[in-house]
XYZ file of C-alpha atoms in Angstrom:
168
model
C -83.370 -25.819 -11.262
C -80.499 -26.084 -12.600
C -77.029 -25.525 -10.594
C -74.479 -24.591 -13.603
C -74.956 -22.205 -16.381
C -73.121 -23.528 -19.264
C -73.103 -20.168 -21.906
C -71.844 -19.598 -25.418
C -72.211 -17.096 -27.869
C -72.300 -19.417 -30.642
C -73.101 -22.546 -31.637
C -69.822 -23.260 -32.841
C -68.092 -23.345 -29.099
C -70.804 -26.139 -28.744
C -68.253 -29.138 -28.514
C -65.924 -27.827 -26.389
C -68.923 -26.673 -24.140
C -70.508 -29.915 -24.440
C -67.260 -31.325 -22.650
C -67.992 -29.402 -19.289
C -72.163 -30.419 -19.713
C -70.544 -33.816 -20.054
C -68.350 -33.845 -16.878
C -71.453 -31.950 -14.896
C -73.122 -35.183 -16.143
C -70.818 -37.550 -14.703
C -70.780 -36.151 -11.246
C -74.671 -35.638 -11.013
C -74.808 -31.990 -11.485
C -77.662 -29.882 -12.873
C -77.282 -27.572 -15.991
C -78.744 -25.253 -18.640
C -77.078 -24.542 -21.744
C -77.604 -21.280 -23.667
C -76.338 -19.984 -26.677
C -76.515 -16.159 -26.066
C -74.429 -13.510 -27.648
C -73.589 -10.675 -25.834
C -72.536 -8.346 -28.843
C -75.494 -9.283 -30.501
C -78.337 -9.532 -28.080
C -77.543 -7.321 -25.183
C -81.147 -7.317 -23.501
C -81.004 -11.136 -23.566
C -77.870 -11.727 -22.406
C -78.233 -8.797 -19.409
C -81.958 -10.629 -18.323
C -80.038 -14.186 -18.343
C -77.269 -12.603 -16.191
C -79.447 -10.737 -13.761
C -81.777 -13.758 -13.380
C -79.339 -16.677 -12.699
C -79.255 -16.339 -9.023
C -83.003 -16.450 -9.100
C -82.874 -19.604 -11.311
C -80.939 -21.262 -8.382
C -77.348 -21.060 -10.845
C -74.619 -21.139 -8.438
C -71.500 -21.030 -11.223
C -71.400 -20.130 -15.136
C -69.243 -21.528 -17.107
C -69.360 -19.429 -20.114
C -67.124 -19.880 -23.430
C -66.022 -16.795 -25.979
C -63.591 -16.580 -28.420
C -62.295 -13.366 -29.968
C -62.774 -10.160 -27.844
C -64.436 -12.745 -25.501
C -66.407 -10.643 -23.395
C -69.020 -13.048 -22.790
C -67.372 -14.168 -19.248
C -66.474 -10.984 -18.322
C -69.842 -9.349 -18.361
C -71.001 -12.462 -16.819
C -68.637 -11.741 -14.205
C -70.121 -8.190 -13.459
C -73.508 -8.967 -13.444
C -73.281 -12.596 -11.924
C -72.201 -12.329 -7.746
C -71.059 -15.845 -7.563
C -68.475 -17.783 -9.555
C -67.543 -17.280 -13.314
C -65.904 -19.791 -15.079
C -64.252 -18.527 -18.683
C -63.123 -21.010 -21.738
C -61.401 -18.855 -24.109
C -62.073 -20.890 -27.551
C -59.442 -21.433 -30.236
C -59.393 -19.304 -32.824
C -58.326 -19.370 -36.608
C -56.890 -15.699 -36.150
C -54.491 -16.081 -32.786
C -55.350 -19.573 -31.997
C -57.255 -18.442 -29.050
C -54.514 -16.443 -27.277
C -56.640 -13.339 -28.510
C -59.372 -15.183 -26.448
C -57.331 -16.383 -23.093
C -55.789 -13.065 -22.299
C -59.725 -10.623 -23.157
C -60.605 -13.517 -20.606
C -57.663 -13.647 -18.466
C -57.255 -9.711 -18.210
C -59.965 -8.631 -16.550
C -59.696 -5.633 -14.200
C -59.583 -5.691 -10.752
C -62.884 -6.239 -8.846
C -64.279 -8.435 -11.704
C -62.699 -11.801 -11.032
C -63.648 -14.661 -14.044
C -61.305 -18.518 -13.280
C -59.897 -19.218 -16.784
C -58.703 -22.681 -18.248
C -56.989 -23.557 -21.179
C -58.186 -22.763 -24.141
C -60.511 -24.714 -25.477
C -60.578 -26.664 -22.140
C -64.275 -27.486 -21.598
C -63.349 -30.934 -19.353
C -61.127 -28.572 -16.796
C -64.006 -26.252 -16.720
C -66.348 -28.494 -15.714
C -64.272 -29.971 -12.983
C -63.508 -26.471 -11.789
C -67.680 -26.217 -11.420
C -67.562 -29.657 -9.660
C -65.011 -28.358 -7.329
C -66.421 -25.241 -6.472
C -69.316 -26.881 -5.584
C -68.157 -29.430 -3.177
C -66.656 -27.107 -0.915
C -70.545 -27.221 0.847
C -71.356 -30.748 -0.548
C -69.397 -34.288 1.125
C -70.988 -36.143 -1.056
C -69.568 -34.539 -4.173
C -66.181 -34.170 -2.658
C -65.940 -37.964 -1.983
C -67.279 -37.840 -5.794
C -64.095 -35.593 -7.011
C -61.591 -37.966 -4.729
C -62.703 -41.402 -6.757
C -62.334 -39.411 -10.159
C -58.895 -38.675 -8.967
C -58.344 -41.899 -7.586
C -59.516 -43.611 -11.093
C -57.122 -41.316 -12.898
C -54.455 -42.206 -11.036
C -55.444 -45.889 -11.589
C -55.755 -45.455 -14.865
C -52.052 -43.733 -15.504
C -50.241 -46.498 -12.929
C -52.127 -49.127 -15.564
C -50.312 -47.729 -18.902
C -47.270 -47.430 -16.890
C -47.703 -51.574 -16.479
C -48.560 -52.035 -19.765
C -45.402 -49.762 -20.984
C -43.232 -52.128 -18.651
C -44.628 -55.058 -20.044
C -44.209 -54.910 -23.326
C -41.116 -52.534 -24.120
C -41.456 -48.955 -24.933
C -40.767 -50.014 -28.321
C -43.600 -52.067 -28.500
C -46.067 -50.480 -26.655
C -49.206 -49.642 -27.952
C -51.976 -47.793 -25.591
């Protein structure tokens, strides 16, 4: 079963979506991946929503650009946590996206990153699920512990050789 439902409504949001599959990866986490549209297959999409509990889903993580009501109507169907990537878009650059995301009304809450942020959305998933899980908390404090590692490194290498002549 898996524990994250990663959702798009096309095939295009695919590579920023595969970022959060990716992170889910890295920590150990179970997911599906679905492209469904909710404009253009509404019985679909509603029997996906209404059965994700039942599939043992504990978080979506669902990506829509444009009007971007994928996330949102995940949000009212779905009782546990919605995750929403507003994609980029050639129109508004994905602002049109973030705030039909962002906006929603009151009773209807969907956590929004960046746009285009797949990586954050996955880690979002990661850390809503280790609020029951040790094992994956301990998990989420050696990512942050590596990052940290891994900026304090640069920082040497910056030292070392001159910020003129630094090269990552």
């Amino acid at each position: 079963m898996a524990t994250v439902s990663i959702v798009m409504g096309s095939d295009s949001d695919m590579p920023v979506m595969a970022k959060a599959a990716d992170v889910l990866e890295e920590f150990g986490i179970s997911y599906e991946m679905r492209i469904i549209s909710a404009h253009r297959e509404p019985d679909d999409f509603f029997e996906y929503a209404k059965t994700a509990e039942d599939r043992g889903v504990k978080v979506i993580i669902a990506g829509a650009g444009m009007a971007a009501h994928l996330p949102g109507m995940c949000a009212a169907i779905f009782p546990m946590p919605v995750i929403g990537i507003p994609m980029h878009t050639t129109s508004l650059g994905g602002r049109d996206s973030l705030y039909s995301i962002v906006q929603m009304p009151s009773g209807i809450p969907v956590a929004t990153v960046a746009i285009n942020g797949g990586q954050n959305a996955g880690l979002l998933a990661v850390k809503m699920l280790s609020i029951s899980d040790s094992e994956l908390l301990n998990k989420l404090k050696d990512y942050a512990e590596n990052m940290k590692k891994g900026v304090q490194k640069k920082d040497a290498n910056l030292q070392e050789s001159g910020y003129k002549n630094y090269t990552k």
